[in-house]
Tab-separated table of C-alpha atoms in Angstrom:
chain	number	residue	atom	x	y	z
A	1	MET	CA	19.610	-54.607	-19.342
A	2	ASP	CA	16.788	-52.158	-18.170
A	3	ARG	CA	15.546	-55.104	-16.102
A	4	HIS	CA	18.683	-55.876	-14.371
A	5	ARG	CA	18.846	-52.307	-13.461
A	6	SER	CA	15.660	-51.902	-12.246
A	7	LEU	CA	16.053	-54.695	-9.975
A	8	LEU	CA	19.639	-53.370	-8.673
A	9	ALA	CA	18.151	-50.132	-8.228
A	10	ILE	CA	15.264	-51.855	-5.880
A	11	GLY	CA	17.754	-53.841	-4.288
A	12	LEU	CA	19.997	-50.391	-3.301
A	13	ILE	CA	16.698	-48.784	-2.022
A	14	GLY	CA	15.929	-51.653	-0.008
A	15	LEU	CA	19.452	-52.046	1.426
A	16	GLY	CA	19.543	-48.260	1.892
A	17	VAL	CA	16.260	-48.348	3.848
A	18	PHE	CA	17.465	-51.257	6.048
A	19	ILE	CA	20.665	-49.778	6.782
A	20	ILE	CA	18.699	-46.544	7.706
A	21	PHE	CA	16.222	-48.067	9.712
A	22	GLY	CA	17.727	-51.388	10.740
A	23	GLN	CA	18.788	-49.696	13.997
A	24	TRP	CA	15.503	-50.048	15.293
A	25	LEU	CA	14.294	-53.228	13.672
A	26	SER	CA	15.978	-56.633	15.588
A	27	PHE	CA	15.192	-59.736	14.691
A	28	PHE	CA	12.443	-60.324	17.278
A	29	THR	CA	10.408	-57.166	15.736
A	30	ILE	CA	10.615	-58.692	12.150
A	31	VAL	CA	9.140	-61.751	12.990
A	32	ALA	CA	6.413	-60.179	14.843
A	33	ILE	CA	5.644	-57.920	11.700
A	34	LEU	CA	5.416	-61.117	9.424
A	35	ILE	CA	3.161	-62.920	11.849
A	36	LEU	CA	0.861	-59.726	11.943
A	37	GLY	CA	0.952	-59.601	8.232
A	38	PHE	CA	0.201	-63.052	7.895
A	39	GLY	CA	-2.749	-63.176	10.421
A	40	ILE	CA	-4.126	-60.285	8.098
A	41	TYR	CA	-3.709	-62.566	4.895
A	42	LYS	CA	-5.612	-65.337	6.868
A	43	ILE	CA	-8.482	-62.816	8.085
A	44	ARG	CA	-8.842	-61.504	4.278
A	45	LEU	CA	-9.018	-65.008	2.973
A	46	GLY	CA	-11.878	-65.273	5.057
A	47	ASP	CA	-11.356	-69.057	5.495
A	48	ASP	CA	-9.527	-68.969	8.995
A	49	VAL	CA	-10.425	-65.658	10.402
A	50	LYS	CA	-9.990	-67.458	13.693
A	51	ILE	CA	-6.576	-68.485	12.906
A	52	GLY	CA	-6.081	-65.046	11.648
A	53	TYR	CA	-7.184	-63.069	14.950
A	54	ILE	CA	-4.541	-65.539	16.567
A	55	LEU	CA	-1.624	-64.532	14.701
A	56	LEU	CA	-2.763	-61.014	15.053
A	57	ALA	CA	-2.777	-61.529	18.762
A	58	ILE	CA	0.440	-63.027	18.771
A	59	GLY	CA	2.412	-60.578	16.413
A	60	GLY	CA	0.754	-57.793	18.581
A	61	GLY	CA	1.884	-59.260	21.633
A	62	MET	CA	5.456	-59.864	20.883
A	63	ILE	CA	5.764	-56.362	19.650
A	64	LEU	CA	4.457	-55.342	22.920
A	65	LEU	CA	6.597	-57.013	24.801
A	66	HIS	CA	9.521	-56.112	22.753
A	67	ASN	CA	8.957	-52.391	22.599
A	68	PHE	CA	7.180	-50.798	25.751
A	69	MET	CA	7.623	-47.557	24.823
A	70	LEU	CA	5.920	-48.266	21.841
A	71	VAL	CA	3.055	-49.756	23.814
A	72	VAL	CA	3.102	-46.559	25.627
A	73	ALA	CA	2.752	-44.434	22.958
A	74	ILE	CA	0.022	-46.241	21.153
A	75	LEU	CA	-1.931	-46.396	24.837
A	76	MET	CA	-1.451	-42.706	24.742
A	77	ILE	CA	-2.137	-41.616	21.284
A	78	SER	CA	-5.559	-43.783	21.436
A	79	LEU	CA	-6.460	-42.030	24.754
A	80	GLY	CA	-5.838	-38.732	23.381
A	81	LEU	CA	-7.909	-39.046	20.110
A	82	TYR	CA	-10.912	-40.734	22.832
A	83	TYR	CA	-10.647	-37.224	25.051
A	84	ALA	CA	-10.567	-35.206	21.784
A	85	LYS	CA	-13.626	-37.019	20.432
A	86	MET	CA	-15.677	-37.221	23.656
A	87	LYS	CA	-15.259	-33.321	24.117
A	88	LYS	CA	-16.584	-32.985	20.183
A	89	MET	CA	-19.595	-35.586	20.730
A	90	HIS	CA	-20.738	-34.792	24.321
A	91	PRO	CA	-20.512	-31.275	25.051
A	92	VAL	CA	-22.935	-31.737	27.941
A	93	ASN	CA	-22.178	-32.773	31.291
A	94	ASN	CA	-25.002	-35.622	31.406
A	95	LEU	CA	-22.535	-38.340	30.440
A	96	VAL	CA	-21.486	-41.643	31.341
A	97	GLN	CA	-17.499	-41.568	31.405
A	98	LYS	CA	-15.471	-44.650	32.071
A	99	GLN	CA	-11.747	-45.769	31.062
A	100	ASN	CA	-10.537	-49.132	31.831
A	101	VAL	CA	-7.762	-51.756	31.033
A	102	THR	CA	-10.330	-54.776	30.173
A	103	SER	CA	-14.122	-53.758	30.064
A	104	SER	CA	-16.862	-56.454	29.275
A	105	ILE	CA	-20.429	-54.857	28.716
A	106	HIS	CA	-23.412	-56.719	28.227
A	107	TRP	CA	-26.543	-54.996	27.429
A	108	ASP	CA	-28.468	-57.598	25.553
A	109	ARG	CA	-29.694	-59.561	28.802
A	110	ASP	CA	-32.004	-57.423	30.425
A	111	PRO	CA	-33.499	-53.800	30.005
A	112	TRP	CA	-31.035	-50.994	30.176
A	113	THR	CA	-31.306	-47.446	30.276
A	114	LEU	CA	-30.086	-45.604	27.400
A	115	ARG	CA	-28.212	-42.235	28.214
A	116	ASN	CA	-24.985	-40.411	26.761
A	117	THR	CA	-22.223	-42.571	27.288
A	118	SER	CA	-18.838	-42.688	26.814
A	119	MET	CA	-16.093	-45.788	27.373
A	120	TRP	CA	-12.202	-46.576	26.179
A	121	HIS	CA	-10.406	-49.469	27.213
A	122	VAL	CA	-7.543	-51.264	26.372
A	123	LEU	CA	-9.512	-54.879	25.914
A	124	GLY	CA	-13.161	-54.687	25.838
A	125	GLU	CA	-15.762	-56.714	24.608
A	126	VAL	CA	-19.515	-55.303	24.264
A	127	ASN	CA	-22.821	-56.523	23.565
A	128	ILE	CA	-25.641	-54.231	22.795
A	129	ASP	CA	-29.457	-54.946	22.325
A	130	LEU	CA	-31.110	-51.280	21.661
A	131	SER	CA	-34.474	-53.324	21.367
A	132	LEU	CA	-33.740	-53.588	25.410
A	133	ALA	CA	-33.060	-49.995	25.944
A	134	MET	CA	-35.163	-47.407	27.949
A	135	VAL	CA	-34.668	-43.881	26.886
A	136	ASP	CA	-34.118	-41.059	29.266
A	137	ASP	CA	-33.569	-38.612	26.259
A	138	GLN	CA	-34.617	-38.241	22.684
A	139	ASP	CA	-30.923	-37.916	21.952
A	140	ASN	CA	-28.151	-40.198	22.623
A	141	VAL	CA	-24.639	-40.725	21.834
A	142	LEU	CA	-22.898	-44.035	22.800
A	143	MET	CA	-19.107	-43.868	21.912
A	144	PHE	CA	-16.868	-46.897	22.420
A	145	GLN	CA	-12.867	-46.776	21.737
A	146	GLY	CA	-9.551	-48.503	22.649
A	147	VAL	CA	-7.435	-51.015	21.444
A	148	VAL	CA	-8.909	-54.285	21.067
A	149	GLY	CA	-12.307	-54.378	20.863
A	150	ASP	CA	-14.835	-57.193	20.248
A	151	ILE	CA	-18.291	-55.624	19.623
A	152	ASP	CA	-21.788	-57.055	18.808
A	153	LEU	CA	-24.869	-54.785	18.397
A	154	ILE	CA	-28.192	-55.259	17.577
A	155	VAL	CA	-30.120	-52.260	16.104
A	156	SER	CA	-33.972	-51.958	16.620
A	157	GLU	CA	-36.365	-50.101	14.356
A	158	ASP	CA	-37.660	-48.209	17.091
A	159	TYR	CA	-35.051	-45.360	16.717
A	160	GLY	CA	-33.330	-43.309	14.408
A	161	VAL	CA	-29.708	-44.680	14.528
A	162	GLU	CA	-26.478	-43.282	13.122
A	163	ILE	CA	-23.346	-45.511	13.051
A	164	GLU	CA	-20.087	-44.557	12.653
A	165	ALA	CA	-17.470	-47.799	13.177
A	166	PHE	CA	-13.889	-47.436	12.318
A	167	VAL	CA	-11.214	-50.428	13.116
A	168	LEU	CA	-7.526	-50.133	11.722
A	169	PHE	CA	-7.114	-53.920	11.718
A	170	GLY	CA	-10.042	-56.700	11.742
A	171	GLN	CA	-13.560	-57.036	10.470
A	172	ILE	CA	-16.695	-55.245	10.285
A	173	ASP	CA	-19.677	-57.035	9.762
A	174	PHE	CA	-22.921	-55.357	8.725
A	175	SER	CA	-25.973	-56.608	7.200
A	176	GLU	CA	-24.564	-57.785	3.956
A	177	VAL	CA	-21.434	-55.903	4.188
A	178	LYS	CA	-18.270	-57.276	5.002
A	179	GLU	CA	-15.227	-55.250	5.564
A	180	THR	CA	-12.073	-57.327	6.369
A	181	GLY	CA	-7.849	-56.533	6.627
A	182	MET	CA	-6.996	-52.797	7.348
A	183	LEU	CA	-8.443	-49.646	7.506
A	184	ASN	CA	-12.029	-50.703	7.366
A	185	ARG	CA	-14.917	-48.096	7.999
A	186	ILE	CA	-18.817	-47.792	7.752
A	187	TYR	CA	-21.243	-45.297	8.166
A	188	TRP	CA	-25.008	-45.976	8.151
A	189	LYS	CA	-28.118	-43.670	8.788
A	190	SER	CA	-31.606	-45.612	9.353
A	191	PRO	CA	-34.274	-44.480	6.988
A	192	ASN	CA	-36.633	-41.514	8.391
A	193	TYR	CA	-33.729	-40.610	10.884
A	194	GLU	CA	-34.418	-37.024	11.139
A	195	GLN	CA	-38.304	-37.784	11.937
A	196	ARG	CA	-37.684	-40.314	14.352
A	197	ASP	CA	-38.843	-39.022	18.045
A	198	GLN	CA	-35.523	-40.706	19.718
A	199	LYS	CA	-32.432	-40.877	17.960
A	200	VAL	CA	-29.024	-42.655	18.898
A	201	LYS	CA	-25.657	-41.960	17.560
A	202	ILE	CA	-23.287	-44.971	17.888
A	203	ILE	CA	-19.379	-44.472	17.326
A	204	ILE	CA	-16.839	-47.529	17.635
A	205	SER	CA	-13.527	-47.090	17.004
A	206	TYR	CA	-10.451	-49.663	17.476
A	207	LEU	CA	-6.808	-50.515	16.653
A	208	VAL	CA	-7.893	-54.240	16.432
A	209	GLY	CA	-11.784	-55.304	16.347
A	210	ASN	CA	-14.280	-57.504	15.347
A	211	VAL	CA	-17.871	-55.802	14.837
A	212	ASP	CA	-21.068	-57.336	14.211
A	213	ILE	CA	-23.838	-55.143	13.646
A	214	HIS	CA	-27.303	-56.657	13.085
A	215	LEU	CA	-30.442	-55.209	12.073
A	216	THR	CA	-33.521	-56.283	13.437
């Protein structure tokens, strides 16, 4: 009897929640949420990661197409968080700052100049090899934020490196640590960081992302 009452209570609560919020949940949106959930489940399994990301893209695209104002709100919140973080991390004027809809960064092919840099994009691909960097200042901050990002970072032992990475949905692969699914976060500081002459802090933050960090 107690079990039946518990099931009835759960059913009534669920029905009440659906009645309250049902006006904002169309069949199209519910299907998109289910696809997103299945995509996250596939990524968590680790066997069909590529399929999981495809499902995330499909579900996210369906929500974006059906909820334009939601898209605008997400972009505004993401951009607002970016500006707040940038002001905190880059108080100086010596800064390279870029905001793009799409961005493709390949600092892993030729020598490049390491300087204070802040980038935000809706869809971005970033490949960085710190061993190819030419340093201007002793302390630098690289900040990459946006909605969807694919980050491949090679960390050199020539620098003192501090890394903060956060992905709401997706995967962070760092050394032997692999975080997959939702609310993935890592923090790492290289040994003898404070004693290094040249330091770089790298901040990565995306709503949906795939972050690979390799130590050399």
